């Protein structure tokens, strides 16, 4: 069973802030998926090639706090790019927080951060963002995209 929650906060003279959270059950367990995102991120483009075309580390040596990474991906039939800075890595909670610092998402959002967290049988994605205008759509397509990538990784790990 997947859970999906929406939270909206509107502040005066600012865009609309939002938070989306989705958790998906993974039969392989959440910890191996965290390991893929933390130490073998470059393999995701081989695991989910129709969705992720390229991943590289722009600054730093691995996925660790302060590293800057680039993704080239296909979301909803469109090729896109995303540049992110790793803001936090928690090995106990098995979570990574990625702050978007460049790319297509910043055309629609003033700020956007993504946290992946993993426990025994669940992977949870949390998006925290501020839309540039009230008419900007919620990032539901992107949320579906990351859940599909998670399931691709699960399938790879279960082989």
PDB file of C-alpha atoms in Angstrom:
ATOM      1  CA  UNK A   1       0.000   0.000   0.000  1.00  0.00           C
ATOM      2  CA  UNK A   2       1.345   3.426  -0.896  1.00  0.00           C
ATOM      3  CA  UNK A   3       0.687   6.484   1.209  1.00  0.00           C
ATOM      4  CA  UNK A   4       0.403   9.972  -0.259  1.00  0.00           C
ATOM      5  CA  UNK A   5      -0.042  13.170   1.738  1.00  0.00           C
ATOM      6  CA  UNK A   6      -0.301  16.816   0.692  1.00  0.00           C
ATOM      7  CA  UNK A   7       0.467  19.864   2.794  1.00  0.00           C
ATOM      8  CA  UNK A   8       0.058  23.437   1.595  1.00  0.00           C
ATOM      9  CA  UNK A   9       1.156  26.582   3.361  1.00  0.00           C
ATOM     10  CA  UNK A  10       0.534  29.973   1.830  1.00  0.00           C
ATOM     11  CA  UNK A  11       2.545  32.939   3.022  1.00  0.00           C
ATOM     12  CA  UNK A  12       1.746  36.530   2.228  1.00  0.00           C
ATOM     13  CA  UNK A  13       3.768  38.075  -0.645  1.00  0.00           C
ATOM     14  CA  UNK A  14       5.381  34.761  -1.415  1.00  0.00           C
ATOM     15  CA  UNK A  15       4.698  31.768  -3.605  1.00  0.00           C
ATOM     16  CA  UNK A  16       2.859  28.773  -2.248  1.00  0.00           C
ATOM     17  CA  UNK A  17       4.930  26.399  -0.164  1.00  0.00           C
ATOM     18  CA  UNK A  18       4.161  22.731  -0.336  1.00  0.00           C
ATOM     19  CA  UNK A  19       5.250  19.382   0.950  1.00  0.00           C
ATOM     20  CA  UNK A  20       4.509  16.045  -0.693  1.00  0.00           C
ATOM     21  CA  UNK A  21       5.275  12.752   0.987  1.00  0.00           C
ATOM     22  CA  UNK A  22       4.911   9.324  -0.590  1.00  0.00           C
ATOM     23  CA  UNK A  23       5.966   5.973   0.829  1.00  0.00           C
ATOM     24  CA  UNK A  24       6.125   2.783  -1.151  1.00  0.00           C
ATOM     25  CA  UNK A  25       6.631  -0.719   0.193  1.00  0.00           C
ATOM     26  CA  UNK A  26       9.723  -2.455  -1.176  1.00  0.00           C
ATOM     27  CA  UNK A  27      10.088  -6.229  -0.972  1.00  0.00           C
ATOM     28  CA  UNK A  28      13.887  -6.043  -0.998  1.00  0.00           C
ATOM     29  CA  UNK A  29      13.887  -3.779   2.075  1.00  0.00           C
ATOM     30  CA  UNK A  30      14.649  -0.083   2.229  1.00  0.00           C
ATOM     31  CA  UNK A  31      18.278  -0.345   3.301  1.00  0.00           C
ATOM     32  CA  UNK A  32      19.580  -1.855   0.015  1.00  0.00           C
ATOM     33  CA  UNK A  33      17.791   0.917  -1.894  1.00  0.00           C
ATOM     34  CA  UNK A  34      19.490   3.504   0.334  1.00  0.00           C
ATOM     35  CA  UNK A  35      22.822   1.845  -0.462  1.00  0.00           C
ATOM     36  CA  UNK A  36      22.150   2.235  -4.201  1.00  0.00           C
ATOM     37  CA  UNK A  37      21.354   5.940  -3.770  1.00  0.00           C
ATOM     38  CA  UNK A  38      24.304   6.539  -1.448  1.00  0.00           C
ATOM     39  CA  UNK A  39      27.205   4.470  -2.785  1.00  0.00           C
ATOM     40  CA  UNK A  40      26.146   3.235  -6.231  1.00  0.00           C
ATOM     41  CA  UNK A  41      24.127   6.163  -7.555  1.00  0.00           C
ATOM     42  CA  UNK A  42      25.898   5.971 -10.919  1.00  0.00           C
ATOM     43  CA  UNK A  43      24.283   2.529 -11.474  1.00  0.00           C
ATOM     44  CA  UNK A  44      20.737   3.947 -11.427  1.00  0.00           C
ATOM     45  CA  UNK A  45      20.990   4.904 -15.118  1.00  0.00           C
ATOM     46  CA  UNK A  46      21.696   1.220 -15.906  1.00  0.00           C
ATOM     47  CA  UNK A  47      18.914   0.026 -13.595  1.00  0.00           C
ATOM     48  CA  UNK A  48      16.278   2.457 -14.919  1.00  0.00           C
ATOM     49  CA  UNK A  49      17.595   3.556 -18.345  1.00  0.00           C
ATOM     50  CA  UNK A  50      14.247   4.741 -19.738  1.00  0.00           C
ATOM     51  CA  UNK A  51      13.939   7.189 -16.860  1.00  0.00           C
ATOM     52  CA  UNK A  52      17.527   8.126 -15.909  1.00  0.00           C
ATOM     53  CA  UNK A  53      19.919   8.759 -18.798  1.00  0.00           C
ATOM     54  CA  UNK A  54      22.917  10.075 -16.891  1.00  0.00           C
ATOM     55  CA  UNK A  55      24.204  10.734 -13.392  1.00  0.00           C
ATOM     56  CA  UNK A  56      27.510  12.327 -12.567  1.00  0.00           C
ATOM     57  CA  UNK A  57      29.196  13.958  -9.623  1.00  0.00           C
ATOM     58  CA  UNK A  58      30.028  17.541 -10.522  1.00  0.00           C
ATOM     59  CA  UNK A  59      31.842  18.397  -7.267  1.00  0.00           C
ATOM     60  CA  UNK A  60      33.094  15.936  -4.669  1.00  0.00           C
ATOM     61  CA  UNK A  61      34.012  12.290  -4.942  1.00  0.00           C
ATOM     62  CA  UNK A  62      30.930  10.452  -3.691  1.00  0.00           C
ATOM     63  CA  UNK A  63      27.401  11.204  -2.573  1.00  0.00           C
ATOM     64  CA  UNK A  64      28.252  12.992   0.669  1.00  0.00           C
ATOM     65  CA  UNK A  65      27.382  16.316   2.279  1.00  0.00           C
ATOM     66  CA  UNK A  66      28.543  19.134   0.019  1.00  0.00           C
ATOM     67  CA  UNK A  67      28.760  17.057  -3.161  1.00  0.00           C
ATOM     68  CA  UNK A  68      27.119  18.524  -6.262  1.00  0.00           C
ATOM     69  CA  UNK A  69      25.515  16.055  -8.664  1.00  0.00           C
ATOM     70  CA  UNK A  70      23.835  16.245 -12.059  1.00  0.00           C
ATOM     71  CA  UNK A  71      20.997  14.103 -13.371  1.00  0.00           C
ATOM     72  CA  UNK A  72      19.714  13.835 -16.925  1.00  0.00           C
ATOM     73  CA  UNK A  73      16.305  12.185 -16.886  1.00  0.00           C
ATOM     74  CA  UNK A  74      13.128  11.705 -18.882  1.00  0.00           C
ATOM     75  CA  UNK A  75      10.047  12.858 -17.000  1.00  0.00           C
ATOM     76  CA  UNK A  76       6.623  12.624 -18.625  1.00  0.00           C
ATOM     77  CA  UNK A  77       8.207  12.144 -22.067  1.00  0.00           C
ATOM     78  CA  UNK A  78      10.472  15.198 -21.771  1.00  0.00           C
ATOM     79  CA  UNK A  79      14.264  15.207 -21.359  1.00  0.00           C
ATOM     80  CA  UNK A  80      15.216  17.237 -18.300  1.00  0.00           C
ATOM     81  CA  UNK A  81      18.224  18.055 -16.162  1.00  0.00           C
ATOM     82  CA  UNK A  82      18.605  18.553 -12.441  1.00  0.00           C
ATOM     83  CA  UNK A  83      21.616  19.826 -10.518  1.00  0.00           C
ATOM     84  CA  UNK A  84      21.569  19.072  -6.797  1.00  0.00           C
ATOM     85  CA  UNK A  85      23.715  19.665  -3.744  1.00  0.00           C
ATOM     86  CA  UNK A  86      23.750  17.002  -1.045  1.00  0.00           C
ATOM     87  CA  UNK A  87      22.633  18.769   2.133  1.00  0.00           C
ATOM     88  CA  UNK A  88      22.450  15.832   4.551  1.00  0.00           C
ATOM     89  CA  UNK A  89      23.251  12.130   4.773  1.00  0.00           C
ATOM     90  CA  UNK A  90      22.039  10.199   7.810  1.00  0.00           C
ATOM     91  CA  UNK A  91      23.380   6.644   7.918  1.00  0.00           C
ATOM     92  CA  UNK A  92      21.248   5.722  10.938  1.00  0.00           C
ATOM     93  CA  UNK A  93      17.942   6.894   9.415  1.00  0.00           C
ATOM     94  CA  UNK A  94      19.139   5.838   5.942  1.00  0.00           C
ATOM     95  CA  UNK A  95      18.233   9.215   4.465  1.00  0.00           C
ATOM     96  CA  UNK A  96      19.733  11.662   1.983  1.00  0.00           C
ATOM     97  CA  UNK A  97      18.572  15.246   1.427  1.00  0.00           C
ATOM     98  CA  UNK A  98      19.187  16.704  -2.042  1.00  0.00           C
ATOM     99  CA  UNK A  99      18.686  20.468  -2.644  1.00  0.00           C
ATOM    100  CA  UNK A 100      17.950  21.428  -6.236  1.00  0.00           C
ATOM    101  CA  UNK A 101      20.348  24.209  -7.295  1.00  0.00           C
ATOM    102  CA  UNK A 102      19.854  24.149 -11.065  1.00  0.00           C
ATOM    103  CA  UNK A 103      17.882  22.683 -13.918  1.00  0.00           C
ATOM    104  CA  UNK A 104      14.294  22.401 -15.084  1.00  0.00           C
ATOM    105  CA  UNK A 105      12.599  22.307 -11.664  1.00  0.00           C
ATOM    106  CA  UNK A 106      13.790  25.821 -10.849  1.00  0.00           C
ATOM    107  CA  UNK A 107      11.817  27.148 -13.822  1.00  0.00           C
ATOM    108  CA  UNK A 108       8.633  26.399 -11.854  1.00  0.00           C
ATOM    109  CA  UNK A 109       9.784  26.501  -8.242  1.00  0.00           C
ATOM    110  CA  UNK A 110      11.734  29.062  -6.195  1.00  0.00           C
ATOM    111  CA  UNK A 111      13.149  26.253  -4.090  1.00  0.00           C
ATOM    112  CA  UNK A 112      12.943  22.475  -4.152  1.00  0.00           C
ATOM    113  CA  UNK A 113      14.495  19.822  -1.931  1.00  0.00           C
ATOM    114  CA  UNK A 114      14.092  16.071  -2.011  1.00  0.00           C
ATOM    115  CA  UNK A 115      14.680  13.686   0.861  1.00  0.00           C
ATOM    116  CA  UNK A 116      14.849   9.940   0.395  1.00  0.00           C
ATOM    117  CA  UNK A 117      14.548   7.821   3.509  1.00  0.00           C
ATOM    118  CA  UNK A 118      14.447   4.091   3.893  1.00  0.00           C
ATOM    119  CA  UNK A 119      13.424   1.770   6.672  1.00  0.00           C
ATOM    120  CA  UNK A 120      12.920  -1.963   6.804  1.00  0.00           C
ATOM    121  CA  UNK A 121      10.233  -2.351   4.129  1.00  0.00           C
ATOM    122  CA  UNK A 122       9.541   1.220   3.005  1.00  0.00           C
ATOM    123  CA  UNK A 123      11.115   3.904   0.888  1.00  0.00           C
ATOM    124  CA  UNK A 124       9.762   7.400   1.495  1.00  0.00           C
ATOM    125  CA  UNK A 125      10.178  10.429  -0.752  1.00  0.00           C
ATOM    126  CA  UNK A 126       9.594  13.907   0.647  1.00  0.00           C
ATOM    127  CA  UNK A 127       9.451  16.971  -1.604  1.00  0.00           C
ATOM    128  CA  UNK A 128       9.580  20.408   0.029  1.00  0.00           C
ATOM    129  CA  UNK A 129       9.123  23.256  -2.420  1.00  0.00           C
ATOM    130  CA  UNK A 130       7.961  26.784  -3.039  1.00  0.00           C
ATOM    131  CA  UNK A 131       6.036  27.394  -6.239  1.00  0.00           C
ATOM    132  CA  UNK A 132       6.799  30.555  -8.216  1.00  0.00           C
ATOM    133  CA  UNK A 133       3.068  31.225  -8.660  1.00  0.00           C
ATOM    134  CA  UNK A 134      -0.148  29.809  -7.266  1.00  0.00           C
ATOM    135  CA  UNK A 135      -0.880  28.405 -10.745  1.00  0.00           C
ATOM    136  CA  UNK A 136       2.283  26.278 -10.792  1.00  0.00           C
ATOM    137  CA  UNK A 137       1.254  22.620 -10.642  1.00  0.00           C
ATOM    138  CA  UNK A 138       2.130  20.420  -7.715  1.00  0.00           C
ATOM    139  CA  UNK A 139       5.051  18.112  -8.623  1.00  0.00           C
ATOM    140  CA  UNK A 140       2.841  15.004  -8.764  1.00  0.00           C
ATOM    141  CA  UNK A 141       4.281  13.760 -12.065  1.00  0.00           C
ATOM    142  CA  UNK A 142       7.792  13.959 -10.592  1.00  0.00           C
ATOM    143  CA  UNK A 143       6.594  12.133  -7.488  1.00  0.00           C
ATOM    144  CA  UNK A 144       5.226   9.328  -9.659  1.00  0.00           C
ATOM    145  CA  UNK A 145       8.517   9.320 -11.562  1.00  0.00           C
ATOM    146  CA  UNK A 146      10.663   8.766  -8.436  1.00  0.00           C
ATOM    147  CA  UNK A 147       8.312   6.044  -7.211  1.00  0.00           C
ATOM    148  CA  UNK A 148       8.730   4.240 -10.561  1.00  0.00           C
ATOM    149  CA  UNK A 149      12.521   4.555 -10.304  1.00  0.00           C
ATOM    150  CA  UNK A 150      12.291   3.105  -6.775  1.00  0.00           C
ATOM    151  CA  UNK A 151      10.333   0.128  -8.104  1.00  0.00           C
ATOM    152  CA  UNK A 152      12.909  -0.326 -10.908  1.00  0.00           C
ATOM    153  CA  UNK A 153      15.659  -0.450  -8.256  1.00  0.00           C
ATOM    154  CA  UNK A 154      13.601  -2.907  -6.219  1.00  0.00           C
ATOM    155  CA  UNK A 155      13.220  -5.167  -9.269  1.00  0.00           C
ATOM    156  CA  UNK A 156      16.957  -5.000  -9.903  1.00  0.00           C
ATOM    157  CA  UNK A 157      17.764  -5.931  -6.301  1.00  0.00           C
ATOM    158  CA  UNK A 158      15.295  -8.846  -6.311  1.00  0.00           C
ATOM    159  CA  UNK A 159      16.914 -10.468  -9.377  1.00  0.00           C
TER     160      UNK A 159
END
